[in-house]
mmCIF file of the C-alpha atoms, coordinates in Angstrom:
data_MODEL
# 
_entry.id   MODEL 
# 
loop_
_atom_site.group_PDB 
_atom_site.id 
_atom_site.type_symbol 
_atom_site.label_atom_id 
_atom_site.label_alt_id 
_atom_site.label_comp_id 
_atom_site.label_asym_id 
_atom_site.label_entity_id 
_atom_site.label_seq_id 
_atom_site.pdbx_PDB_ins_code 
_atom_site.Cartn_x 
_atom_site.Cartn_y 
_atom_site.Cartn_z 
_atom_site.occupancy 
_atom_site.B_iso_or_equiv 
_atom_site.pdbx_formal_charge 
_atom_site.auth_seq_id 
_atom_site.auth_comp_id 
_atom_site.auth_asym_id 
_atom_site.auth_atom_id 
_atom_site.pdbx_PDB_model_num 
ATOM 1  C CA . UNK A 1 1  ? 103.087 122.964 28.176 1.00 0.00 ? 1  UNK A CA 1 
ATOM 2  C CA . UNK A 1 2  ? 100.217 121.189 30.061 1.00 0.00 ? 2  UNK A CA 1 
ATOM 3  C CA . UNK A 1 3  ? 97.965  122.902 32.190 1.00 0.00 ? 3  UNK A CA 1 
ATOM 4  C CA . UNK A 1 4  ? 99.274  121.302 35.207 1.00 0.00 ? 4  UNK A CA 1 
ATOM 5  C CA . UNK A 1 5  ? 102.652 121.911 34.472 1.00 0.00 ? 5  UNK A CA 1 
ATOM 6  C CA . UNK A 1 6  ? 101.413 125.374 33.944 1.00 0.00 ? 6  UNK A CA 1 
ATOM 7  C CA . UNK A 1 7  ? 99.628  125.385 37.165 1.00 0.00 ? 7  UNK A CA 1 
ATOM 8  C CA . UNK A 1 8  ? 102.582 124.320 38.649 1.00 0.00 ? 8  UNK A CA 1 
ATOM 9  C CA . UNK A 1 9  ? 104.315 126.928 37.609 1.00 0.00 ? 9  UNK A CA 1 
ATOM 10 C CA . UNK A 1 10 ? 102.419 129.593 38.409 1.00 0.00 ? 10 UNK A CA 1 
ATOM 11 C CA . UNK A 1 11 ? 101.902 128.322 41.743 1.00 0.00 ? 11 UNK A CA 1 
ATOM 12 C CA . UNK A 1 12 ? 105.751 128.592 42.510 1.00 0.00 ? 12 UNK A CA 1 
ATOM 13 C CA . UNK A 1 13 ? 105.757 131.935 40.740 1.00 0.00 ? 13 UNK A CA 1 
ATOM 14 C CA . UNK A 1 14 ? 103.493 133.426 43.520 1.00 0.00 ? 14 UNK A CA 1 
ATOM 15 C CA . UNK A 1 15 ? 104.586 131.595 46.285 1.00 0.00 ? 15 UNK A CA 1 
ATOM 16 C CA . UNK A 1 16 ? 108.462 133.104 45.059 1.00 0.00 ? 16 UNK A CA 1 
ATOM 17 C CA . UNK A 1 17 ? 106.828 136.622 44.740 1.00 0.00 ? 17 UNK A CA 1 
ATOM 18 C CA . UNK A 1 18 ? 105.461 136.329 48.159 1.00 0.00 ? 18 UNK A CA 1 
ATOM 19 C CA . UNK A 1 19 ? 108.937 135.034 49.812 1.00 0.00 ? 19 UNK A CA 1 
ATOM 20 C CA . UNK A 1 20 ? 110.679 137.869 47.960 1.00 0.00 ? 20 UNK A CA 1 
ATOM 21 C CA . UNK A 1 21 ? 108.151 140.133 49.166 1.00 0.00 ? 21 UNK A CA 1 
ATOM 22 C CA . UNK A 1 22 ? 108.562 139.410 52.871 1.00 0.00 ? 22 UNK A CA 1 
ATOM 23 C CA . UNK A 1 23 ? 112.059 138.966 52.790 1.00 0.00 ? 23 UNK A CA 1 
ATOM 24 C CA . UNK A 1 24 ? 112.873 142.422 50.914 1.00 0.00 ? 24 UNK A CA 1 
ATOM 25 C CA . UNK A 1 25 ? 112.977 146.334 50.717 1.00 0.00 ? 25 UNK A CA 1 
ATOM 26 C CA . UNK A 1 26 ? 112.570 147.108 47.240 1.00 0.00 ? 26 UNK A CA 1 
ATOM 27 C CA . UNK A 1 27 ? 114.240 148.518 45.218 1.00 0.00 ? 27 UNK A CA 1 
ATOM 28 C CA . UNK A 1 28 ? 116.961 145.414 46.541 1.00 0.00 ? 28 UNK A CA 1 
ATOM 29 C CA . UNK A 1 29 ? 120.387 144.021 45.470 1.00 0.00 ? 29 UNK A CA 1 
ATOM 30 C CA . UNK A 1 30 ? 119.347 140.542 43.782 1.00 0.00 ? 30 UNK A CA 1 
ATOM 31 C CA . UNK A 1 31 ? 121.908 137.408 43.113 1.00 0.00 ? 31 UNK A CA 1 
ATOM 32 C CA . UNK A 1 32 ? 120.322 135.343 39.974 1.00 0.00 ? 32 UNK A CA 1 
ATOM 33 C CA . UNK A 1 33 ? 121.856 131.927 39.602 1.00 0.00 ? 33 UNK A CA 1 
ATOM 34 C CA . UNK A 1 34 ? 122.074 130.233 36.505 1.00 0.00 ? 34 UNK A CA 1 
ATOM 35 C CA . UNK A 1 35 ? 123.161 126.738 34.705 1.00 0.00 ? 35 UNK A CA 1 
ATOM 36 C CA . UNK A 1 36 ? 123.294 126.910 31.298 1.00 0.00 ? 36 UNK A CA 1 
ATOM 37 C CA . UNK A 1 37 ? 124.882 124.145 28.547 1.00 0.00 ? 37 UNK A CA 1 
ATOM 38 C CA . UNK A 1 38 ? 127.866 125.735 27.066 1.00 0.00 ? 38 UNK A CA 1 
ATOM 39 C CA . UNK A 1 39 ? 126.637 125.477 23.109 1.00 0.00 ? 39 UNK A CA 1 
ATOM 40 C CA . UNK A 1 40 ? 125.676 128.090 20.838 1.00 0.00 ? 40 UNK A CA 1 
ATOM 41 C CA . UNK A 1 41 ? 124.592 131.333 22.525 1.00 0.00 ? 41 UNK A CA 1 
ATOM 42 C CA . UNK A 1 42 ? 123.117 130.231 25.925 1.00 0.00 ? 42 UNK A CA 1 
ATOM 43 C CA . UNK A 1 43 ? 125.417 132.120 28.220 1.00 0.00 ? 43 UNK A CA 1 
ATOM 44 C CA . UNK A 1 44 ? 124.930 135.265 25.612 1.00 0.00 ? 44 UNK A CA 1 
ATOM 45 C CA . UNK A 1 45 ? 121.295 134.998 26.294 1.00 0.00 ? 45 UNK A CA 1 
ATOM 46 C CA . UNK A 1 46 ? 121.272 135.245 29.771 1.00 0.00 ? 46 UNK A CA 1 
ATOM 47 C CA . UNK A 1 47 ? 123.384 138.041 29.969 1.00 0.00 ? 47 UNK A CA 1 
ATOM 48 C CA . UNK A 1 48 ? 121.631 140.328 26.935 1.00 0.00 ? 48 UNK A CA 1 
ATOM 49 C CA . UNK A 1 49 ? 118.425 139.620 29.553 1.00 0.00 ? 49 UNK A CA 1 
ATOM 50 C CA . UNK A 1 50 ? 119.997 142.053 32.221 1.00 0.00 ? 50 UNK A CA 1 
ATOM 51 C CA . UNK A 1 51 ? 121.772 144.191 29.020 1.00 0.00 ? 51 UNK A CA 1 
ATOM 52 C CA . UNK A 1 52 ? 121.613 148.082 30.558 1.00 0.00 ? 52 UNK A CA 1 
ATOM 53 C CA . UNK A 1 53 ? 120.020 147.329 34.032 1.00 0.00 ? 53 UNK A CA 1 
ATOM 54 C CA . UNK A 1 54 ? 123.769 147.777 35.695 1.00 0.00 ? 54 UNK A CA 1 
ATOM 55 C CA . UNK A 1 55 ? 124.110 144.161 36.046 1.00 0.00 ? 55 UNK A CA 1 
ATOM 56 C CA . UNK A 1 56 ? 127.471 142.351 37.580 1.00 0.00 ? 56 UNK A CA 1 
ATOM 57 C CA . UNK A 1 57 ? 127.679 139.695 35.417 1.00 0.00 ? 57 UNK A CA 1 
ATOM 58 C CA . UNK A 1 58 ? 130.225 136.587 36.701 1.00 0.00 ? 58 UNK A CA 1 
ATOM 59 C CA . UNK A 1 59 ? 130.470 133.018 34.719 1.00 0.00 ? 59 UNK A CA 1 
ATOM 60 C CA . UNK A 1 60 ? 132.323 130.365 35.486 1.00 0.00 ? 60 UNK A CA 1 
ATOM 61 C CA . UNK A 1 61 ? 132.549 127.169 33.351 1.00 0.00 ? 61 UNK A CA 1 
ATOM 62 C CA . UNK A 1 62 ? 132.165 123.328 34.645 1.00 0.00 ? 62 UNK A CA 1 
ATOM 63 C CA . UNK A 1 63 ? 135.469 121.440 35.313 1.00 0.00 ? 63 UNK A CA 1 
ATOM 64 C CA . UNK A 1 64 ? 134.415 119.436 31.603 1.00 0.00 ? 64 UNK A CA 1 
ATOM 65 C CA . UNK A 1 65 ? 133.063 122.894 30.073 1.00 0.00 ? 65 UNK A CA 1 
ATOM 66 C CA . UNK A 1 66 ? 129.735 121.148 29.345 1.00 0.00 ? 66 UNK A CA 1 
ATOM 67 C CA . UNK A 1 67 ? 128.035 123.724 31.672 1.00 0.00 ? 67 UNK A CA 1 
ATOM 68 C CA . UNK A 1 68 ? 128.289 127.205 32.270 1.00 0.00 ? 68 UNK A CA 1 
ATOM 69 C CA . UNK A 1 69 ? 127.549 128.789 35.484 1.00 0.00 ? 69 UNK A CA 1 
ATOM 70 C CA . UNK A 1 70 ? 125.854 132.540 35.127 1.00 0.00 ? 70 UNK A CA 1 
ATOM 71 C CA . UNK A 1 71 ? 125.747 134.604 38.656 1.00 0.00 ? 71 UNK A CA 1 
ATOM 72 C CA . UNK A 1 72 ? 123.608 138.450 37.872 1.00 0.00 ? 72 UNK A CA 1 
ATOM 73 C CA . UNK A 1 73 ? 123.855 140.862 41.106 1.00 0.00 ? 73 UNK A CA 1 
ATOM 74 C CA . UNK A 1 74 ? 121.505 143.120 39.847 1.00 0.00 ? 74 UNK A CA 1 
ATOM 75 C CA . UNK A 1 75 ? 119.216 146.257 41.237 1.00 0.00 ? 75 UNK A CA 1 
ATOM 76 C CA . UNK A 1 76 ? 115.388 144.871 41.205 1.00 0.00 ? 76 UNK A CA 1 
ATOM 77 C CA . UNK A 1 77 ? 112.764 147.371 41.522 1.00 0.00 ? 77 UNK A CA 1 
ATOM 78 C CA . UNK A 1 78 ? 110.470 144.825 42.992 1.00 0.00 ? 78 UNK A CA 1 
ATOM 79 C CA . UNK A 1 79 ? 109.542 141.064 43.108 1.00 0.00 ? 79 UNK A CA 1 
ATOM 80 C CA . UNK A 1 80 ? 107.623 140.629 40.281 1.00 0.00 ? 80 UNK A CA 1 
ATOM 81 C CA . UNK A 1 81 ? 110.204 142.578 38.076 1.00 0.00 ? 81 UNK A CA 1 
ATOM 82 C CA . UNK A 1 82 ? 112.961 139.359 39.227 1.00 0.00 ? 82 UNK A CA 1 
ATOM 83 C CA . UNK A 1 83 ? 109.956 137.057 38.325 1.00 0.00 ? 83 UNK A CA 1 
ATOM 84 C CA . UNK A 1 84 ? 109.622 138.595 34.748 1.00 0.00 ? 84 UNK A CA 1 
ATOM 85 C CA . UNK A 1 85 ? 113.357 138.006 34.519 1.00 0.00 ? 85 UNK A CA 1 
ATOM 86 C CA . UNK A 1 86 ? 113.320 133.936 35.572 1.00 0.00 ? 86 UNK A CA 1 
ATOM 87 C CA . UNK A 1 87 ? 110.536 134.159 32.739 1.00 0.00 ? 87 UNK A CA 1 
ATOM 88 C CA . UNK A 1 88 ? 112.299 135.689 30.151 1.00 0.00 ? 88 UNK A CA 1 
ATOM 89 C CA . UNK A 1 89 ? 115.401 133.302 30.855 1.00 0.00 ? 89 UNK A CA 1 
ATOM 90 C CA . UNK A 1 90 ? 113.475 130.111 31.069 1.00 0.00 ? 90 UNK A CA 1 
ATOM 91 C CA . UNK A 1 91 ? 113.265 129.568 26.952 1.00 0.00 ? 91 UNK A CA 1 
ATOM 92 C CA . UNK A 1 92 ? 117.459 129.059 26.803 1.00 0.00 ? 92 UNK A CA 1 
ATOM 93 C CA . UNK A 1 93 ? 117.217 125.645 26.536 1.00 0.00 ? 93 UNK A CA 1 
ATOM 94 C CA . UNK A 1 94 ? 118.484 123.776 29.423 1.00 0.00 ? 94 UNK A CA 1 
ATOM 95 C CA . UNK A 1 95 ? 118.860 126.014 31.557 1.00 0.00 ? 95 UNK A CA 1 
ATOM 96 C CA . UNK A 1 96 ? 118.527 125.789 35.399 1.00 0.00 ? 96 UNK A CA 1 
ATOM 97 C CA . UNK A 1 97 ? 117.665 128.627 37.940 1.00 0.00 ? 97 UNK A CA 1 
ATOM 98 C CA . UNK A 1 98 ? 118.622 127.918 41.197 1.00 0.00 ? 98 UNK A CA 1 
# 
């Protein structure tokens, strides 16, 4: 990755933590969002990343099946917990948090 792209990214990372922050009790019910292609293990991989954390899982797959959506209502202790989580998600390739 660059190091703007990296800047980038880090840049929405804190400005995230801060929203969350101000808009949150913590511990707080969180809603991740998720597209993910709907090859090999992708959908798999998002869920083993909430695997014993009490997670409601839902997916729903694209009218063509090409894409899988992933929603995760999930207990967060805190904001930069749900950050390490988009982290840990963003190497399934092709996948979109929204």
């Amino acid at each position: 990755m660059d190091q703007e792209k990296e800047n980038k990214t880090a840049e929405f990372y804190e400005r995230l933590k801060v929203e969350l922050d101000m808009s949150n009790t913590w511990p707080a019910l969180y809603l991740f969002k998720f597209i993910v292609p709907s090859v090999a293990d992708n959908v798999e991989r998002v869920e083993n990343a909430f695997d014993c954390m009490g997670a409601v899982i839902k997916t729903t797959k694209s009218k063509t099946g090409k894409f899988t959506s992933v929603s995760v209502d999930v207990q967060m202790k805190d904001a930069q917990e749900i950050i390490d989580k988009y982290i840990e998600v963003s190497v399934v390739e092709g996948i979109v948090s929204l």
